[in-house]
Short mmCIF file of C-alpha atoms in Angstrom, two decimals:
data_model
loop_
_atom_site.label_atom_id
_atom_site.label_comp_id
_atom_site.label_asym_id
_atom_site.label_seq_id
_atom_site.Cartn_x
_atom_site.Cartn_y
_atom_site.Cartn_z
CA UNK R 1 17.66 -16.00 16.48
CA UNK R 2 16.36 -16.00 12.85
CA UNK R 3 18.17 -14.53 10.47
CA UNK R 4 15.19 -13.76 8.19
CA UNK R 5 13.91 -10.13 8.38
CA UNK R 6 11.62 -9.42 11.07
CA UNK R 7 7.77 -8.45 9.82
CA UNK R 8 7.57 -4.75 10.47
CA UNK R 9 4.38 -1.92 10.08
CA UNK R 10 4.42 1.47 11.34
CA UNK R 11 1.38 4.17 12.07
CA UNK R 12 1.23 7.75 12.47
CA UNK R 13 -2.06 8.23 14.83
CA UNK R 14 -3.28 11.03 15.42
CA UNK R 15 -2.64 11.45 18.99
CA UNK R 16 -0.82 12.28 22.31
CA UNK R 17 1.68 9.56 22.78
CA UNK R 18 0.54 9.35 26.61
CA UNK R 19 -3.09 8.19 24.85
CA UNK R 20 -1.55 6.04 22.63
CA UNK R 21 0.61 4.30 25.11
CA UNK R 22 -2.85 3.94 27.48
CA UNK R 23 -4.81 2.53 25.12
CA UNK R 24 -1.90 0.04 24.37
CA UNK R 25 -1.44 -1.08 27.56
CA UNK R 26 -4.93 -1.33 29.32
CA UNK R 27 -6.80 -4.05 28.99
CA UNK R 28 -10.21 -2.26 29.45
CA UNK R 29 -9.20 -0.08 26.07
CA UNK R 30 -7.13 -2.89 24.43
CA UNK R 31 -10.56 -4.76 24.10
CA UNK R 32 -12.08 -2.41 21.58
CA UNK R 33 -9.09 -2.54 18.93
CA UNK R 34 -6.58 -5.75 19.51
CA UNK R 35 -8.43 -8.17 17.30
CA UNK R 36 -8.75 -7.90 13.70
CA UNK R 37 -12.23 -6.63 11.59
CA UNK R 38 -15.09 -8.26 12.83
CA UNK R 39 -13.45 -9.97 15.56
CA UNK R 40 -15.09 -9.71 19.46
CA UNK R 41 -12.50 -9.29 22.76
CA UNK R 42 -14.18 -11.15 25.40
CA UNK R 43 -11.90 -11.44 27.98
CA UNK R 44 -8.90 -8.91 29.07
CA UNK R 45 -6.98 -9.62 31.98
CA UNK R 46 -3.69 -7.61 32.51
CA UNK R 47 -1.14 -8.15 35.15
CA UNK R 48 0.80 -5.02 33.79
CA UNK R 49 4.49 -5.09 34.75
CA UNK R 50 7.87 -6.94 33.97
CA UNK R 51 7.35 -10.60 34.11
CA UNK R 52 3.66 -10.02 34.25
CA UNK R 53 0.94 -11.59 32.02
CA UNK R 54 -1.43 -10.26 29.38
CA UNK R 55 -4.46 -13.02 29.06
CA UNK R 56 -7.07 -12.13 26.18
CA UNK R 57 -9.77 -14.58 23.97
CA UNK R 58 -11.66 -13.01 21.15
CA UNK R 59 -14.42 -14.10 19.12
CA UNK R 60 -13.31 -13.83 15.15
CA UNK R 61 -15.74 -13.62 12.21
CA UNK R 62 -16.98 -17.17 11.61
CA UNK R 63 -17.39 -17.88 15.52
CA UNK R 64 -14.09 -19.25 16.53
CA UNK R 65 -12.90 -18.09 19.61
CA UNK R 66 -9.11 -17.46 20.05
CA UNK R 67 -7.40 -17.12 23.41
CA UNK R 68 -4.00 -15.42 23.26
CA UNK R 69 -0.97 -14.57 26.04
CA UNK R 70 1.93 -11.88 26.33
CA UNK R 71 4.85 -11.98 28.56
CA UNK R 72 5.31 -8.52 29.39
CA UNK R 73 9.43 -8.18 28.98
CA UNK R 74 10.32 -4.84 28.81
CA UNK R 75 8.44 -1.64 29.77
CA UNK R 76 9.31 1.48 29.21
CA UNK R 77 6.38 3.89 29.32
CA UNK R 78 5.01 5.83 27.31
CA UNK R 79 7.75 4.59 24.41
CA UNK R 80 8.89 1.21 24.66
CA UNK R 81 6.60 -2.30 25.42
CA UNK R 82 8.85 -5.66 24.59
CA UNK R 83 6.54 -8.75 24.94
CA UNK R 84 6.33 -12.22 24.03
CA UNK R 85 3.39 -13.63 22.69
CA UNK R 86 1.59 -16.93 21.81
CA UNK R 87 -1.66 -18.66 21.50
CA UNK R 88 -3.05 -20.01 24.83
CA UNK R 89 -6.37 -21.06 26.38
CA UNK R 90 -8.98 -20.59 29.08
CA UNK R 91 -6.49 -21.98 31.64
CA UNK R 92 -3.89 -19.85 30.35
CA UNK R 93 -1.83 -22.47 29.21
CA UNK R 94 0.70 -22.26 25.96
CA UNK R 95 -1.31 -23.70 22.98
CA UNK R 96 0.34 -24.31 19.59
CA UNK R 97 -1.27 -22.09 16.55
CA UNK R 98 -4.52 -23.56 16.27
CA UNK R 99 -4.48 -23.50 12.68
CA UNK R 100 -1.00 -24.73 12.13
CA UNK R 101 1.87 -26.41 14.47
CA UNK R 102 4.06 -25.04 11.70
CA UNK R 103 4.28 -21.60 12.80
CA UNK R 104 6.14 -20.67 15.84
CA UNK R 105 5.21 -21.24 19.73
CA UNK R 106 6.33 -18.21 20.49
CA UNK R 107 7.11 -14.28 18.79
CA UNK R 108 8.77 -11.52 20.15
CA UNK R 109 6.92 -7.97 19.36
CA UNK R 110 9.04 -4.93 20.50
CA UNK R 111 6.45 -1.69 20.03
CA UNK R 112 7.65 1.49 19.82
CA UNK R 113 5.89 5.00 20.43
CA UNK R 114 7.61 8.16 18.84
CA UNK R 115 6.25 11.80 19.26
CA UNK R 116 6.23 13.42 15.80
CA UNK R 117 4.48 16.13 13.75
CA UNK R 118 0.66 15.34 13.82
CA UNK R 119 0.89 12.60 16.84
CA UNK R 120 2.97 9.76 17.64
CA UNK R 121 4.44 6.94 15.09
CA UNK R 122 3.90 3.70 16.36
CA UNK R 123 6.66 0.82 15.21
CA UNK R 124 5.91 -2.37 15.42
CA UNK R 125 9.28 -5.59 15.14
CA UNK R 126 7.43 -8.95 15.34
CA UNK R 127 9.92 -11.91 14.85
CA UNK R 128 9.87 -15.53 16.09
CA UNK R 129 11.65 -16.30 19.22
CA UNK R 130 13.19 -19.87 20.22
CA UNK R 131 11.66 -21.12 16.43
CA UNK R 132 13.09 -23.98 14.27
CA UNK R 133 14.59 -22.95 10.99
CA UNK R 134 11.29 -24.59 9.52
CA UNK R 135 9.16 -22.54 11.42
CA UNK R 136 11.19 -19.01 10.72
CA UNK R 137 10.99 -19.65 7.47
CA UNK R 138 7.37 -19.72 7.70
CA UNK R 139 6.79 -16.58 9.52
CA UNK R 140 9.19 -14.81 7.37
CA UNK R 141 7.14 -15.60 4.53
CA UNK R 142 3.71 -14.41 5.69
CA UNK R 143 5.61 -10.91 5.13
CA UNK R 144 7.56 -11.66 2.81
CA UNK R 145 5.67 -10.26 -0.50
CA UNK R 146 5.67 -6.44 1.03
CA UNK R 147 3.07 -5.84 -2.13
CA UNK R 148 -0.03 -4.71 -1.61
CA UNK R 149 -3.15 -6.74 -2.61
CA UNK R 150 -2.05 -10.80 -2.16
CA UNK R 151 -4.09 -11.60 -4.64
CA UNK R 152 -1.13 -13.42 -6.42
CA UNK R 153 -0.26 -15.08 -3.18
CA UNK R 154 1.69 -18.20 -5.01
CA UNK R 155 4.37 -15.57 -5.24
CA UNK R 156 4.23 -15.62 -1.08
CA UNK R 157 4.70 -19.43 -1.23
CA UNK R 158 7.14 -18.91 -3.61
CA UNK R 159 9.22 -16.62 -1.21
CA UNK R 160 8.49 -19.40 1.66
CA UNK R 161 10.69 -21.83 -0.68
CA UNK R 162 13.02 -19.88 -1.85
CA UNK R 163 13.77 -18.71 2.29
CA UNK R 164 13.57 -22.85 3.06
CA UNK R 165 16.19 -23.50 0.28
CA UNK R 166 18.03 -20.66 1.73
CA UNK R 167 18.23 -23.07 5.13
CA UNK R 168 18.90 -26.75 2.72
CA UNK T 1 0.49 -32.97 13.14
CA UNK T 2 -2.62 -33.86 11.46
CA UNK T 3 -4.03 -30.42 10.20
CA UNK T 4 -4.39 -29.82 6.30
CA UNK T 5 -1.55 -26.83 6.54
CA UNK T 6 1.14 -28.43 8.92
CA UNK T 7 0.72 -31.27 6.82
CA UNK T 8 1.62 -29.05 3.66
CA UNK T 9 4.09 -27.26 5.86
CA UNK T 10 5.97 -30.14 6.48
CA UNK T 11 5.66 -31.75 3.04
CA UNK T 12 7.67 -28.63 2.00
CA UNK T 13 9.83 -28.58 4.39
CA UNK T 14 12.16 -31.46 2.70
CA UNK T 15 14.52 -30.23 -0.26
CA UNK T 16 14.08 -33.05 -2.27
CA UNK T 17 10.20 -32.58 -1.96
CA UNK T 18 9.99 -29.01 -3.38
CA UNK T 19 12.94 -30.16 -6.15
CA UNK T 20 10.20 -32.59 -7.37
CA UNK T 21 7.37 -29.73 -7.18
CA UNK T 22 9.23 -27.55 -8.79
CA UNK T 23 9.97 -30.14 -11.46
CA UNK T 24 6.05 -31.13 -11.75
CA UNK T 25 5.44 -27.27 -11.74
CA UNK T 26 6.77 -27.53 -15.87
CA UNK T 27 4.40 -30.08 -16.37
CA UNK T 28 3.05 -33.79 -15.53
CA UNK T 29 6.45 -36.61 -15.25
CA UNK T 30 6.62 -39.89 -14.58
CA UNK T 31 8.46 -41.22 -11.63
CA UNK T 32 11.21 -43.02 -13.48
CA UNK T 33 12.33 -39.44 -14.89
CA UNK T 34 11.69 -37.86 -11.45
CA UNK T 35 14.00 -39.54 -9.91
CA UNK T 36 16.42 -39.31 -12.55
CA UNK T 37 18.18 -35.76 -11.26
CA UNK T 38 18.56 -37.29 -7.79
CA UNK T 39 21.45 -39.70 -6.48
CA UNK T 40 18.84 -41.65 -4.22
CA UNK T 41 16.92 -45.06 -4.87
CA UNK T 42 13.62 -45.45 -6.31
CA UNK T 43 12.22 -46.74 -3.02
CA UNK T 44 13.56 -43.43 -1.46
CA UNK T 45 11.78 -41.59 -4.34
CA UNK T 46 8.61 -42.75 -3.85
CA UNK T 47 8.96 -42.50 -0.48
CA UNK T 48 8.86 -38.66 -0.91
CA UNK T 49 6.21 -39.20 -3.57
CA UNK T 50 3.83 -40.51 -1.03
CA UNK T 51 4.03 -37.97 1.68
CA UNK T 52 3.54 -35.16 -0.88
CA UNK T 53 0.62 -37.36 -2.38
CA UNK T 54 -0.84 -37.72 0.77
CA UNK T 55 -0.70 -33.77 1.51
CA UNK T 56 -2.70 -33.87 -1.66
CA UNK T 57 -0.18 -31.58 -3.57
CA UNK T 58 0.59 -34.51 -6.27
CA UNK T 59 -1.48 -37.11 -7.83
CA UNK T 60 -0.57 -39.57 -9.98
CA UNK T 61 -2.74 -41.32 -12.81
CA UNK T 62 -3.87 -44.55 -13.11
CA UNK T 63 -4.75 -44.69 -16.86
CA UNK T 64 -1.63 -44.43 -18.54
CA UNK T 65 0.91 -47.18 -18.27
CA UNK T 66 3.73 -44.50 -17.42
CA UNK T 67 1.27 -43.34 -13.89
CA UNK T 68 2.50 -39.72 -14.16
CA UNK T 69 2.75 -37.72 -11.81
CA UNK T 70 0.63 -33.98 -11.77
CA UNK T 71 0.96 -31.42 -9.59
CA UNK T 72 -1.85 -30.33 -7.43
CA UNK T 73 -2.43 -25.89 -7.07
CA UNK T 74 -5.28 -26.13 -4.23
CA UNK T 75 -3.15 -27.03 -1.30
CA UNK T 76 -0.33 -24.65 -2.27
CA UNK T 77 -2.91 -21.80 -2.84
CA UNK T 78 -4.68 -22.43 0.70
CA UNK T 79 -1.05 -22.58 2.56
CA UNK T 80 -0.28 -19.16 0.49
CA UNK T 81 -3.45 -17.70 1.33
CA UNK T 82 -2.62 -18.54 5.41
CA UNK T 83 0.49 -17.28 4.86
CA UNK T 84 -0.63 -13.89 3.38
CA UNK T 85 -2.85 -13.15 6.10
CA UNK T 86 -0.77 -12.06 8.81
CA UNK T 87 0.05 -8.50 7.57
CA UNK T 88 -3.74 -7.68 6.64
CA UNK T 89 -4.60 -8.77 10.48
CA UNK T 90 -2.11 -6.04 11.75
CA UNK T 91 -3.42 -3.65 9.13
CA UNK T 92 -6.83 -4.57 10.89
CA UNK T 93 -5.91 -3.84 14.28
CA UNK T 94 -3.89 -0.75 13.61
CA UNK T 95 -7.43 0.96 11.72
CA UNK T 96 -9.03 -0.38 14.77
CA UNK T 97 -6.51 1.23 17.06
CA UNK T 98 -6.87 4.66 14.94
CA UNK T 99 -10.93 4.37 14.90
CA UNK T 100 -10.92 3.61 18.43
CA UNK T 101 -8.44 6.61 19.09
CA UNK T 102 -10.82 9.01 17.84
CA UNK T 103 -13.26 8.34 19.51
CA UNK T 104 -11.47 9.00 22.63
CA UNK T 105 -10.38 12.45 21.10
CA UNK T 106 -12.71 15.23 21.43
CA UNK T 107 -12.82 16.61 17.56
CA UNK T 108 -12.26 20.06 17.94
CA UNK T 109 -8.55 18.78 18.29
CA UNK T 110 -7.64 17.28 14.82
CA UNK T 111 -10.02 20.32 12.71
CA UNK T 112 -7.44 22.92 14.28
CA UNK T 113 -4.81 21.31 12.96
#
């Protein structure tokens, strides 16, 4: 296990946690929000249960298509969804990151669904899992710089070192 | 590992690599008086010298008669940029998630409140 911080962001929504914890785990409603702005879901295919398989590939702004793969680990409705994740392809293979082998072949997410005042907090702990140091230190630093605005993003590259000197 | 970023990955990944960035960050140097901090040989220096040359995050002149070496931004600015985008995607997702959550929602709901 790393011992860099794992990247964290939470989200009150406004809504029932039962909603929220459909529209997390169906692969019909995952389609209209997993991929980032602009991006395109066009395939979904959910074998939803411990040990089972979440296969997705979305169209991002520019064209590219991505294809993407959970492990489902741990599933605890409507609170608790543990899953590994990585890039894959058509086949549903494991693929590296397609824009870098530096980053890890596979991160752990553990999302978690609270009830509060106004609707349900969603937590989100992404971390690598089975990563070199090299490639911990990487995904520690695209977080690293909680600021706002990465406008002065030589300070994120900055924190990269500084965690790989950590390691030397 | 042939793509622009690994390839900038792993030239930072060596100590030595980002002690002679870091020294080329105060300005331009020539090799002799890179080397000088470190307890290795010149061949080993330049040895390091090439693989961050060839990652295109040094270059090193050919007027003077000294060759010094300069630190190259671009490289370092795209690997930052990568970097940096991780947290936006998630911030993405999660006004997707809330958009798309709405929508499901009749609106009567969220006025009462």
């Amino acid at each position: 296990m790393s011992s860099h911080p794992p990247f964290t962001i939470s989200r009150l929504l406004k809504a029932p946690r039962a909603l929220v914890w459909e529209v997390y785990s169906q692969p019909a409603h995952l389609a209209h929000w997993l991929g980032p702005k602009g991006s395109t879901v066009t395939h979904s295919q959910m074998d939803f249960r411990e040990g089972g398989t979440y296969h997705y590939a979305m169209t991002v702004e520019g064209g590219m298509e991505l294809w993407g793969k959970w492990l489902l680990r741990e599933i605890q409705p409507p609170e608790k969804l543990v899953l590994i994740q990585c890039f894959s392809d058509s086949q549903g293979g494991v693929t590296r990151n397609p824009w870098t082998d530096a980053w890890p072949m596979y991160t752990l997410s553990t999302t978690t669904l609270t009830e509060q005042e106004g609707g349900t907090l969603l937590s989100l702990v992404w971390e690598p899992y089975e990563a070199t140091d090299t490639e911990s230190a990487l995904f520690a630093a695209s977080h690293a710089s909680m600021n706002q605005g990465w406008s002065g993003n030589l300070d994120v590259l900055e924190d990269y070192l500084s965690l790989l000197n950590q390691k030397a | 590992m042939s793509d622009p970023l690994s390839t900038t990955f792993a030239a930072l990944a060596d100590p030595t690599r980002r002690a002679i960035l870091a020294r080329l960050s105060l300005g331009e140097s020539s090799v002799r008086d890179l080397a000088a901090p470190f307890a290795m040989s010149a061949p080993a220096v330049t040895k390091h010298l090439k693989v961050l040359q060839r990652a295109g995050l040094i270059t090193q002149g050919r007027q003077a008669q000294w060759r010094p070496c300069k630190l190259e931004a671009q490289p370092l600015r795209e690997a930052a940029d990568w970097v940096a985008q991780y947290r936006q995607h998630w911030e993405e997702r999660l006004d997707r998630l809330e958009t798309y959550l709405a929508t499901l929602q009749p609106p009567s709901t969220e006025e009462k409140q």
